[in-house]
Coordinates of C-alpha atoms in Angstrom, one line a residue:
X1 CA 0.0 0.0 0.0
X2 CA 1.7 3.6 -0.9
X3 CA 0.7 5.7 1.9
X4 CA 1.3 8.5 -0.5
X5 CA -1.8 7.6 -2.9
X6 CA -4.3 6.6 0.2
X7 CA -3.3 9.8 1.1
X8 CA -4.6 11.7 -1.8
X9 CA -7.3 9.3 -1.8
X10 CA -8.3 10.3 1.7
X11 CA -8.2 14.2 0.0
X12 CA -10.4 13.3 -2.7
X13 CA -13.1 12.2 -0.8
X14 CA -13.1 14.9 1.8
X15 CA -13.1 17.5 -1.2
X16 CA -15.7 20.1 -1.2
X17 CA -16.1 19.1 -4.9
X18 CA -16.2 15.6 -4.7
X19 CA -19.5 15.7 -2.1
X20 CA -21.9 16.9 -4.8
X21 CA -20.5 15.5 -7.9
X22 CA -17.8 13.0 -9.1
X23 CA -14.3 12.5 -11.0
X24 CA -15.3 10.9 -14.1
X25 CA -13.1 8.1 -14.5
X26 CA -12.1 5.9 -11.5
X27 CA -8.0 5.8 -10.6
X28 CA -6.2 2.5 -11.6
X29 CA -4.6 1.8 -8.3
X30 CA -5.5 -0.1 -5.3
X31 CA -5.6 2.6 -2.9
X32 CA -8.1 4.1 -4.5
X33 CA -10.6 1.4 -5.3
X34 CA -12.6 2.2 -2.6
X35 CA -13.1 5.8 -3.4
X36 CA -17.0 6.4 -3.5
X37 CA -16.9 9.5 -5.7
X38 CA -15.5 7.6 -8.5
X39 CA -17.9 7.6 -11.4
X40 CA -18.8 5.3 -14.9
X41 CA -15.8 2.7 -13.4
X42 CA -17.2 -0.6 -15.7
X43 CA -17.1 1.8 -19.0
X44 CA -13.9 3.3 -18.0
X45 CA -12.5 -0.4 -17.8
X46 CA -14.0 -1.4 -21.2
X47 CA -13.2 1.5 -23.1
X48 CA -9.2 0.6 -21.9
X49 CA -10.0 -3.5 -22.6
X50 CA -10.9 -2.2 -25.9
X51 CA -8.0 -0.1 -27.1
X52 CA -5.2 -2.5 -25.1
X53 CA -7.1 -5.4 -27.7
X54 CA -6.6 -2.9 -30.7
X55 CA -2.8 -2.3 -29.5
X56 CA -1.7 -5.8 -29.8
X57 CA 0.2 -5.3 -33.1
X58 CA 2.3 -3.5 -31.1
X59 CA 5.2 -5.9 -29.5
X60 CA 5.6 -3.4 -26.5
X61 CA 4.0 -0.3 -24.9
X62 CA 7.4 0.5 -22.9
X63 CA 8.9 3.1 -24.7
X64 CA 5.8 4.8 -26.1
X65 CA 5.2 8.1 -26.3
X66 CA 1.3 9.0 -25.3
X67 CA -0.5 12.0 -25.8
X68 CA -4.2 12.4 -23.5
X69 CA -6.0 15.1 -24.6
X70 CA -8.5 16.0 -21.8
X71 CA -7.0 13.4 -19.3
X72 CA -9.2 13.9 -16.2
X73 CA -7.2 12.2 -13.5
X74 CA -5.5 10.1 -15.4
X75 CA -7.3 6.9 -15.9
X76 CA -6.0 6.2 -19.1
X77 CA -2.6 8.1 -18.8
X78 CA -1.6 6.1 -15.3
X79 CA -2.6 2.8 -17.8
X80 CA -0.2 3.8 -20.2
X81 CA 2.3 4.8 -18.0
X82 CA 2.4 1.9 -16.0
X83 CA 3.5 0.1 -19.0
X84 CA 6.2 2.0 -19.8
X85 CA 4.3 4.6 -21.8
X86 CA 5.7 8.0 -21.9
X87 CA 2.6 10.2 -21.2
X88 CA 1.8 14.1 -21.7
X89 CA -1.4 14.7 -20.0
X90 CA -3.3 17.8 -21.1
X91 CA -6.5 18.6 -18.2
X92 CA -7.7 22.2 -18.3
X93 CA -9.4 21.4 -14.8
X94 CA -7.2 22.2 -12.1
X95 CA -8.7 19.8 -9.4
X96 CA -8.3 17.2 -11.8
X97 CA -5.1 17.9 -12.9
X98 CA -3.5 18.9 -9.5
X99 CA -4.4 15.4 -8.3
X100 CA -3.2 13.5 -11.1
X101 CA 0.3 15.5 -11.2
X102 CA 0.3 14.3 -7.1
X103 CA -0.4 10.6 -8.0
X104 CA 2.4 10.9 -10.8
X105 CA 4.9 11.9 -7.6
X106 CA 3.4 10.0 -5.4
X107 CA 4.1 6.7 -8.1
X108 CA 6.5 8.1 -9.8
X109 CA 5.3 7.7 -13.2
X110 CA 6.2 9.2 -16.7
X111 CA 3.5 11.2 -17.0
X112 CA 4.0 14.9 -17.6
X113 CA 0.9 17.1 -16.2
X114 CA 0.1 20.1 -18.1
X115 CA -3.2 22.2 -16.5
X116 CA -4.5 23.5 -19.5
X117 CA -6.3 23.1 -22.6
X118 CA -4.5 21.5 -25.3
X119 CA -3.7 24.2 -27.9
X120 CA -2.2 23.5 -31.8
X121 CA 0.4 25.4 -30.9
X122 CA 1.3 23.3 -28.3
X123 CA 2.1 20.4 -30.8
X124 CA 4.7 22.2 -32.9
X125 CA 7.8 19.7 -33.5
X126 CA 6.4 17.1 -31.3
X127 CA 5.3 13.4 -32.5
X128 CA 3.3 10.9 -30.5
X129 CA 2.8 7.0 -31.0
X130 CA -0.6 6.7 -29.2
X131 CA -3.2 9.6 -28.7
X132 CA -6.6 10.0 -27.3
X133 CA -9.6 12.6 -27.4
X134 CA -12.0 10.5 -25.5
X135 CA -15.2 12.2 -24.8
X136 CA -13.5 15.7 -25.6
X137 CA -14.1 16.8 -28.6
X138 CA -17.6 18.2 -27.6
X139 CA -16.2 20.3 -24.9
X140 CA -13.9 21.9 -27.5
X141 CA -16.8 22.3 -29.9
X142 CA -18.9 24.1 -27.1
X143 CA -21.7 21.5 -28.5
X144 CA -22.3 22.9 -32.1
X145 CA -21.1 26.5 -31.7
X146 CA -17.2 25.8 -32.6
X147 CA -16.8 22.8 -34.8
X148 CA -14.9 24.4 -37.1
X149 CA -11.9 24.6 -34.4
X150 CA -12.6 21.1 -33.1
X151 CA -12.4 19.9 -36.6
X152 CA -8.9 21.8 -36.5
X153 CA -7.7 20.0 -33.2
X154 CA -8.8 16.9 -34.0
X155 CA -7.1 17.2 -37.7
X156 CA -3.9 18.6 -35.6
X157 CA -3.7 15.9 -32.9
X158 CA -4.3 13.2 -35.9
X159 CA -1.6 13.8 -37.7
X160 CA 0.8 14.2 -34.5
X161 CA 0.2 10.3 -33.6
X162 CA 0.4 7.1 -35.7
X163 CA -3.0 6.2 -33.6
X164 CA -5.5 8.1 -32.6
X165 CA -7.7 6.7 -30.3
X166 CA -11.5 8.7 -30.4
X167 CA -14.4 8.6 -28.3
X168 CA -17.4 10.5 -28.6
X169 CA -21.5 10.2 -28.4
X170 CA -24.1 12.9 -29.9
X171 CA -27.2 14.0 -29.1
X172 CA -27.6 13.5 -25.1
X173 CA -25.8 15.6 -22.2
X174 CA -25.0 19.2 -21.5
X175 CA -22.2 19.3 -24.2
X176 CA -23.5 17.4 -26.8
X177 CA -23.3 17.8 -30.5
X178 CA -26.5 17.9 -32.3
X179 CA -26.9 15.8 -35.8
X180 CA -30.0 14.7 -37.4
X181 CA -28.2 11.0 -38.6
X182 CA -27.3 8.5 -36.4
X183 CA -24.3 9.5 -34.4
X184 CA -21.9 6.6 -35.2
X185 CA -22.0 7.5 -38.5
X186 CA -21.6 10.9 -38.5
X187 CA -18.2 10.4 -36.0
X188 CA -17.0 8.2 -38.8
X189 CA -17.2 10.8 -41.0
X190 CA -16.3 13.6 -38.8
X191 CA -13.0 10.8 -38.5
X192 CA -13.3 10.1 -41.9
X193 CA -12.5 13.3 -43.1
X194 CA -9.9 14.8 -40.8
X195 CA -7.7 12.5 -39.8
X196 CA -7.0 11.2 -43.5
X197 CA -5.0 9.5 -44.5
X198 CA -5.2 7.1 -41.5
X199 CA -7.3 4.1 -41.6
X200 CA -10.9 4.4 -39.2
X201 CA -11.8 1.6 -37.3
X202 CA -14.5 1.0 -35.3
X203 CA -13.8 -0.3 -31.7
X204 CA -17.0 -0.1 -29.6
X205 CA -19.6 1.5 -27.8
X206 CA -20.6 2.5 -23.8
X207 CA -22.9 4.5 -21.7
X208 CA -21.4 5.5 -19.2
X209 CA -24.2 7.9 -17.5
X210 CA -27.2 5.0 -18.3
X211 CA -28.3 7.7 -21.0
X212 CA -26.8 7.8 -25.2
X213 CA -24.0 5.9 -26.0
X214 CA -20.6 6.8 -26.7
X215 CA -18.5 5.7 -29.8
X216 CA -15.1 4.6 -29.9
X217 CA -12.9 4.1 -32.6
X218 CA -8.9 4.2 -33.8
X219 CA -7.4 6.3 -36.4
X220 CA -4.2 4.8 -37.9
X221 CA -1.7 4.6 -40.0
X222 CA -1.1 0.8 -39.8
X223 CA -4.7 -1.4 -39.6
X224 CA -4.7 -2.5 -35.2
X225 CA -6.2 -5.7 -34.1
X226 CA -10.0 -5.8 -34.5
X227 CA -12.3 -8.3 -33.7
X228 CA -14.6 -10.3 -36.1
X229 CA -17.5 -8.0 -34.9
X230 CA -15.0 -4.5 -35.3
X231 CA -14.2 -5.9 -38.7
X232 CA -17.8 -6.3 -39.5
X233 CA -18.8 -2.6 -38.1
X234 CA -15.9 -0.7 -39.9
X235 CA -16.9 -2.7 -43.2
X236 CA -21.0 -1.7 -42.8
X237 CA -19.5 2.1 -42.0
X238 CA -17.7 1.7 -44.7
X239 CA -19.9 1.0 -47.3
X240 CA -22.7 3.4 -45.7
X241 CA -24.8 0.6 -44.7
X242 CA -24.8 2.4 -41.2
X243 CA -26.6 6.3 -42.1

């Protein structure tokens, strides 16, 4: 046990901000399983079953450089990162991000904390294997006000990464983007056309708040490991048998 982390744990739940609403991803370490205020824990767990499957082409994760866009506390970055991942975390929040930057100490982890939002600028000269916009992209959009400089991001992250891992649902929540199709297939063209000239595979779906589902999938320049069914999704996508 790293009386360091139960530590922070202890923090989190006595925080003011934590009593009336939650962290959104639960914390990948024992010391923190107990932690009441962690939310959507079984779709935080798929969603990284799901893109560890997609990764097995690669013959290690040590090594890797990660970029999370919109990291929360780290869920996914601490994942990475605990297998040898080289992780840049960008979370605009500073609760968030103050407490994942104190669990990186407190394991000593690669992962570099930045507390901000993730500009373009702020990908000048740099190249990532791995990275993820998980349930972001409609925060940058502001819903359907700015998709023009979503587009840009996403477009701008993209081409940064040899994968891209994206996440996103429509049409339910505070933030939502609004479409009149179905919502997987309008984030495969959204992928589609901004992250060419990778390859758009569908991964999966969850629903984390019980309400609209979420849609994941992996932009990349080499194909990753799908399953029969990801195969079979990607192809109906594909051929605009999903509209």
């Amino acid at each position: 046990m790293n009386t360091k982390l139960r530590q922070i744990a202890e923090s989190i739940e006595k925080d003011p901000c934590e009593s009336t609403g939650h962290i959104y991803h639960p914390l990948p370490f024992p010391e923190f399983e107990r932690l009441k205020t962690s939310s959507s824990r079984e779709s935080a767990f798929r969603k990284w079953r799901l893109i560890s499957h997609s990764l097995k082409s690669f013959s290690s994760i040590a090594g890797l450089r990660v970029l999370d866009v919109g990291a929360n506390a780290g869920f996914y970055s601490f994942n990475f990162a605990k297998l040898g991942a080289l992780v840049d975390a960008y979370e605009p929040h500073k609760h968030y991000a103050e407490f994942g930057a104190q669990i990186a100490e407190a394991t000593n982890l690669p992962v570099r904390w930045h507390n901000k939002r993730l500009e373009q600028a702020d990908l000048a000269g740099k190249n990532y294997d791995i990275a993820l916009m998980l349930s972001v992209f409609q925060w940058v959009s502001r819903g359907n006000e700015n998709l023009e400089e979503a587009k840009a991001l996403l477009n701008a992250v993209a081409h940064s990464a040899r994968v891209l891992f994206f996440e996103l649902g429509c049409n339910s929540g505070e933030s939502a983007i609004y479409v009149a199709e179905r919502p997987i297939a309008w984030i495969w063209r959204l992928l589609k056309e901004n992250t060419s000239p990778k390859d758009v595979a569908y991964l999966g779906s969850t629903a984390p708040w019980g309400r609209g589902r979420r849609f994941l999938f992996a932009c990349a320049e080499d194909r990753v490991s799908l399953t029969l069914w990801q195969r079979f999704i990607t192809f109906a996508l594909q051929r605009s048998w999903i509209c």
